[in-house]
Coordinates of C-alpha atoms and ligand atoms in Angstrom, one line a residue:
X590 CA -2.6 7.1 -79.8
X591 CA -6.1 5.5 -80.5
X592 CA -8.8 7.9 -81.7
X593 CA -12.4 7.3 -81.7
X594 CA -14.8 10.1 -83.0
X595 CA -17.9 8.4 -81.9
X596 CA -21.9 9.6 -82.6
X597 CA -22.6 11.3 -79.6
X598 CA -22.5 11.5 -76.1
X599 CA -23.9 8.4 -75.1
X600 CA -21.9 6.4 -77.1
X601 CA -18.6 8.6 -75.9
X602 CA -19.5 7.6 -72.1
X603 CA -20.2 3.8 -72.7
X604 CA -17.5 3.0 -74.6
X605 CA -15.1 4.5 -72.1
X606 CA -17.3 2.7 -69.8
X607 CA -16.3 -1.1 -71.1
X608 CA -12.9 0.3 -70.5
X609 CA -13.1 0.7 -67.6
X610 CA -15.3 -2.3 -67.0
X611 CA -12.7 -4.6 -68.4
X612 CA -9.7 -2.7 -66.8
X613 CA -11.4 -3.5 -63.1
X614 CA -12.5 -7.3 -64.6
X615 CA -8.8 -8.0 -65.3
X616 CA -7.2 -6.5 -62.5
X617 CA -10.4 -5.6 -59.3
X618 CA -7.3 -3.9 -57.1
X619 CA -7.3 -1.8 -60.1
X620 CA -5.5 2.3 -59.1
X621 CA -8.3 4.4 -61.4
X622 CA -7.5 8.0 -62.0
X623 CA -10.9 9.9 -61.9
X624 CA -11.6 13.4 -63.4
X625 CA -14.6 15.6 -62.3
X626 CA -16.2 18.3 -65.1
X627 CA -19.3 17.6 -67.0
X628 CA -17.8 15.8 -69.4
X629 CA -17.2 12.5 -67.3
X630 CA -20.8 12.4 -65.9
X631 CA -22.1 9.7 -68.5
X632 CA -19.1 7.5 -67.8
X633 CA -20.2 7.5 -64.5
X634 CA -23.6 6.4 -64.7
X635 CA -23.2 4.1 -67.1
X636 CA -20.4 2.6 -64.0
X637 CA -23.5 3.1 -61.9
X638 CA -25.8 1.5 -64.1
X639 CA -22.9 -1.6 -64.6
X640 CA -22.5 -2.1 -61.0
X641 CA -26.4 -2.2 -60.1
X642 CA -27.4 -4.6 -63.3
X643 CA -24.3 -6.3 -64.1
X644 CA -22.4 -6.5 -60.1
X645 CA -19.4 -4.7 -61.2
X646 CA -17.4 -4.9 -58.0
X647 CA -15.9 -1.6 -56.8
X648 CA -14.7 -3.4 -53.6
X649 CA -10.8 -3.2 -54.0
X650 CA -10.6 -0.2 -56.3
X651 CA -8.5 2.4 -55.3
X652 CA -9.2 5.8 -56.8
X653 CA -7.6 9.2 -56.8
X654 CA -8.9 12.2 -58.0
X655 CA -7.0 15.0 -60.8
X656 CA -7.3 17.7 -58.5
X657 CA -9.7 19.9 -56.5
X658 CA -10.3 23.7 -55.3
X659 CA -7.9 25.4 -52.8
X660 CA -10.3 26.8 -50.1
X661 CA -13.6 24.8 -50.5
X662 CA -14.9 22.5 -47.7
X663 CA -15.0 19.3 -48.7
X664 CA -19.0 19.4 -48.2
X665 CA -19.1 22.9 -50.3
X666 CA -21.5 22.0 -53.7
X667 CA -19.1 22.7 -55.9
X668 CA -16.2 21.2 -54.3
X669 CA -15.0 18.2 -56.4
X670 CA -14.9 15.9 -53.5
X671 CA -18.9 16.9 -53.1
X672 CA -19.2 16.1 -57.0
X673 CA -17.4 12.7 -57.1
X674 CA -19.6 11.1 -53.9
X675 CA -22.5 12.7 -55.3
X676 CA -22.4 11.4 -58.7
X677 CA -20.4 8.1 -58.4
X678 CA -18.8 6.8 -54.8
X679 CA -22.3 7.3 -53.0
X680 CA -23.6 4.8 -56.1
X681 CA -21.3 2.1 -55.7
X682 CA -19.7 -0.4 -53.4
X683 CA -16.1 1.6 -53.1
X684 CA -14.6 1.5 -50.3
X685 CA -14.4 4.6 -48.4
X686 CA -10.8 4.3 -47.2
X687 CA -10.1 3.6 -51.2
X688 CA -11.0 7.5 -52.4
X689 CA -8.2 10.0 -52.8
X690 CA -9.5 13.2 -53.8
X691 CA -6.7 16.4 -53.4
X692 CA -8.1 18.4 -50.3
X693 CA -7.7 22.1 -50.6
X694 CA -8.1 23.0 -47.3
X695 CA -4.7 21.9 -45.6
X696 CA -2.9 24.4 -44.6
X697 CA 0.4 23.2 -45.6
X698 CA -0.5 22.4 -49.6
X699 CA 2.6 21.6 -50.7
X700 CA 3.0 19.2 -48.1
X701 CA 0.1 18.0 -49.8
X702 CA 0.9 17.9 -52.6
X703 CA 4.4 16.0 -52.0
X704 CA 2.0 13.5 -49.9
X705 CA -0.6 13.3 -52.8
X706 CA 2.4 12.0 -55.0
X707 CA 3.8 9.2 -52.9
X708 CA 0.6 7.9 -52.0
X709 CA 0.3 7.1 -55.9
X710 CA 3.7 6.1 -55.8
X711 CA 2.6 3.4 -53.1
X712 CA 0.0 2.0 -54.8
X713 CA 2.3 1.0 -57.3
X714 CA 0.9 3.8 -59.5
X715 CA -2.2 5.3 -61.3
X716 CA -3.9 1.8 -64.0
X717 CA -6.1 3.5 -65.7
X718 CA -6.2 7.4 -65.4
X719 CA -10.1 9.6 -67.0
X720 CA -9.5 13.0 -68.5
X721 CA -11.7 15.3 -69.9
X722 CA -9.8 19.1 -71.6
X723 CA -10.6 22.6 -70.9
X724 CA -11.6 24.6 -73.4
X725 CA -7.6 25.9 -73.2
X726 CA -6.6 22.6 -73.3
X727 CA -5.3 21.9 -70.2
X728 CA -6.0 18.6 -68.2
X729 CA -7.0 18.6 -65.0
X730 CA -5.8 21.8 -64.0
X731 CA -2.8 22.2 -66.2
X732 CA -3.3 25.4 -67.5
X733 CA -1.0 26.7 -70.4
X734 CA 2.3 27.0 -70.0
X735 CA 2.5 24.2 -67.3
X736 CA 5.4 22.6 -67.4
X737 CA 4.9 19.2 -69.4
X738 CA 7.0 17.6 -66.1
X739 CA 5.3 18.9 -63.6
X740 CA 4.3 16.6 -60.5
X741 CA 1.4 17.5 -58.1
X742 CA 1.3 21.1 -57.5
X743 CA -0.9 24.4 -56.7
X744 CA -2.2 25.9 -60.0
X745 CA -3.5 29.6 -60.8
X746 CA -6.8 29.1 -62.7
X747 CA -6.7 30.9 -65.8
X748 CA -9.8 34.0 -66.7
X749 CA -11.4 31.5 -69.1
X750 CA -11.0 28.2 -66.8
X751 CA -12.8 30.4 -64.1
X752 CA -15.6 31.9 -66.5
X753 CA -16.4 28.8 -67.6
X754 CA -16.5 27.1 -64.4
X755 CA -18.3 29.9 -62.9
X756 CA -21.5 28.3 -63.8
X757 CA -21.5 26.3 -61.4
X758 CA -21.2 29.1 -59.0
X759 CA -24.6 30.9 -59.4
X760 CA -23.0 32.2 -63.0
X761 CA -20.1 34.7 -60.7
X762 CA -16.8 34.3 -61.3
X763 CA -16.0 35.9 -58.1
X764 CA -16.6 33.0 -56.4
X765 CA -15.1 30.6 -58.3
X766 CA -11.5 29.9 -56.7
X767 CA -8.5 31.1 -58.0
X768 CA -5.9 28.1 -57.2
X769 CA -6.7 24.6 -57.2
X770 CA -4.3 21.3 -56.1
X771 CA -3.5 19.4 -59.3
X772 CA -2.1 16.2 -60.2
X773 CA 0.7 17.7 -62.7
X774 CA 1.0 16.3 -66.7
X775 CA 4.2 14.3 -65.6
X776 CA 2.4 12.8 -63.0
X777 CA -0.5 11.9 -65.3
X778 CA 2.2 11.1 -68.0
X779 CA 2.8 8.2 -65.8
X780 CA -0.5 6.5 -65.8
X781 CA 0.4 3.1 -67.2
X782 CA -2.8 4.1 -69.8
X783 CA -4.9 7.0 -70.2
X784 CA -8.3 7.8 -71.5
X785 CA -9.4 11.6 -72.5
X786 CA -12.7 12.4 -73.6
X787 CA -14.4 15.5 -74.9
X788 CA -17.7 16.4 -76.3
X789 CA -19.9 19.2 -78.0
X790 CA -18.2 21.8 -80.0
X791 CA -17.0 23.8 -77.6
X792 CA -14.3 21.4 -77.2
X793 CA -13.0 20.9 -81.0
X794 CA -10.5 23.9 -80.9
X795 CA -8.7 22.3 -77.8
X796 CA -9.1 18.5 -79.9
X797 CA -8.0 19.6 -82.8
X798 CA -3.7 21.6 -81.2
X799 CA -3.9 18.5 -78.5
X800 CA -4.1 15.5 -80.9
X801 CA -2.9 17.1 -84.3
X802 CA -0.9 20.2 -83.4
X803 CA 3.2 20.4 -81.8
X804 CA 3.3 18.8 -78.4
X805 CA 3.6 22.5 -76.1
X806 CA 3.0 23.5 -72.3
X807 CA 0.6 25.6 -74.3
X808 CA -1.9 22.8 -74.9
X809 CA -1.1 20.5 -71.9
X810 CA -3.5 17.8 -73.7
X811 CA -1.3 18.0 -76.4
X812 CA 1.7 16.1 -73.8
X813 CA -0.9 13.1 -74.3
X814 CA 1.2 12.6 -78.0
X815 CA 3.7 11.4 -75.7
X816 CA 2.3 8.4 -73.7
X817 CA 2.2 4.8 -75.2
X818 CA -1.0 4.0 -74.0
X819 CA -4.0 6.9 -74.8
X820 CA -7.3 6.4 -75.8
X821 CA -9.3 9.4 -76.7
X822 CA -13.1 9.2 -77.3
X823 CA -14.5 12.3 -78.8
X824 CA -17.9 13.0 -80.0
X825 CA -18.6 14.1 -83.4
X826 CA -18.9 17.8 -82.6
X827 CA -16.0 17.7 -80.2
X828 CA -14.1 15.7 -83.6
X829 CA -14.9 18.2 -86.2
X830 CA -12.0 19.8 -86.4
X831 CA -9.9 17.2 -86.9
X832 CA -7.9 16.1 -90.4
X833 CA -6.3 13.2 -90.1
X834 CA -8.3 10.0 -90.9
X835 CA -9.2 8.8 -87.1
X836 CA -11.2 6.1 -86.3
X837 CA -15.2 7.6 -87.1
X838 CA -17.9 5.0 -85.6
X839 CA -20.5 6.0 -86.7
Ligands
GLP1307 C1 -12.1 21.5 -65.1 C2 -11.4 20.3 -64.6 C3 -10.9 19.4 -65.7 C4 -12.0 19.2 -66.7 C5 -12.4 20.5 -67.3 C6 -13.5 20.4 -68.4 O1 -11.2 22.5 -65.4 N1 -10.3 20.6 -63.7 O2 -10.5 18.2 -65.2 O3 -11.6 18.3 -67.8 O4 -12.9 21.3 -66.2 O5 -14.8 20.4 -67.8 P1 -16.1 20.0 -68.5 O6 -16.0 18.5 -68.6 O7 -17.2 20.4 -67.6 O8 -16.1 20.6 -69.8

């Protein structure tokens, strides 16, 4: 596990950037696992901001999203699908029939979900898979007590998943879904590497039992300890709880 507590934000985002940058340099077919959540948001534009100055070519990429609402439109505000074309695929020259983002408004789900799984599978697998953690540590939508094998599945949102996300739903938790389609942590397990990153304080709790405490479905970050290729980028508030002597640049 590499682990880089970093100054701030900014410098959180672009170094995951050049990661990314060289991952699509070395291989431009590169299968990139994308995560939605405000965390990602910098990585993005700075992937914007790389493709406009610099002509990093989207052009082959092939992307699938962690997971998205059961229920929302795909053209609903808050739906992920909305959030990923809004702040990155409208931006850059991917290629439409490239994007694989869960939809939650099939009616046969786990269909879907069996679907979402071999379509990975046929692209030979997720490269390079983005992560951010919930303040419960899950990832993507892996809330605790997800099994640490589980594949591509409908999850139940936990109370404080939905509180916190209800922000983005006029501040009422009431509307914020209550099941969402997620990639499961076995499936992201199997990303040939993974990068999770996590800022602001808020987050250093969830850091702190996912990189130093027992690997348990109760912290489904905390499965991460198990992959031979992870990369985590924290911020120094987001890094302040931890003890052992990580990386610090800065
Ligand atoms: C949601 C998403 C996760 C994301 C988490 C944290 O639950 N399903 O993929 O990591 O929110 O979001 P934020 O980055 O906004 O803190």
């Amino acid at each position: 596990m590499k682990v880089f507590i970093v100054k701030d934000y900014d410098a959180m985002s672009k170094k995951a950037a050049k990661i990314v940058r060289d991952a699509i340099l070395r291989k431009p077919d590169l299968v990139l696992g994308l995560a939605t959540g405000s965390t990602p948001l910098g990585l993005y534009k700075e992937l914007i901001r790389m493709h406009k100055e610099e002509g990093l070519n989207f052009s082959k990429v092939i992307t699938f999203n962690l997971d998205e609402y059961v229920g929302l439109p795909k053209d609903h505000p808050e739906s992920y699908n909305r959030f990923m074309w809004d702040n990155l695929f409208n931006h850059i020259n991917i290629n439409p029939s490239n994007v694989h983002i869960p939809d939650g408004t099939v009616e046969d789900l786990e269909a879907f979900c069996k679907w979402y799984e071999e379509k990975i599978d046929e692209y030979g697998g997720i490269d390079l898979q983005i992560l951010g953690i919930g303040r419960d540590g899950h990832i993507a939508f892996n809330e605790p007590g997800t099994s640490l094998g589980s594949r591509t599945h409908i999850a139940k949102l936990t109370e404080v998943t939905r509180r916190d996300n209800a922000r983005f739903f006029d501040g009422d938790i009431e509307k914020v879904p209550k099941y969402a389609i997620t990639m499961g942590v076995g499936t992201i397990l199997e990303a040939k590497s993974i990068i999770l990153l996590a800022n602001g304080e808020a987050k250093a709790d969830a850091i702190k039992k996912a990189l130093e405490g027992p690997v348990t479905c109760l912290i489904t970050a905390s499965a991460l300890q198990l992959h031979p290729n992870v990369t985590i980028i924290v911020d120094k508030e987001a890094g302040s709880k931890l003890e052992l002597e990580w990386e610090r640049e800065y």
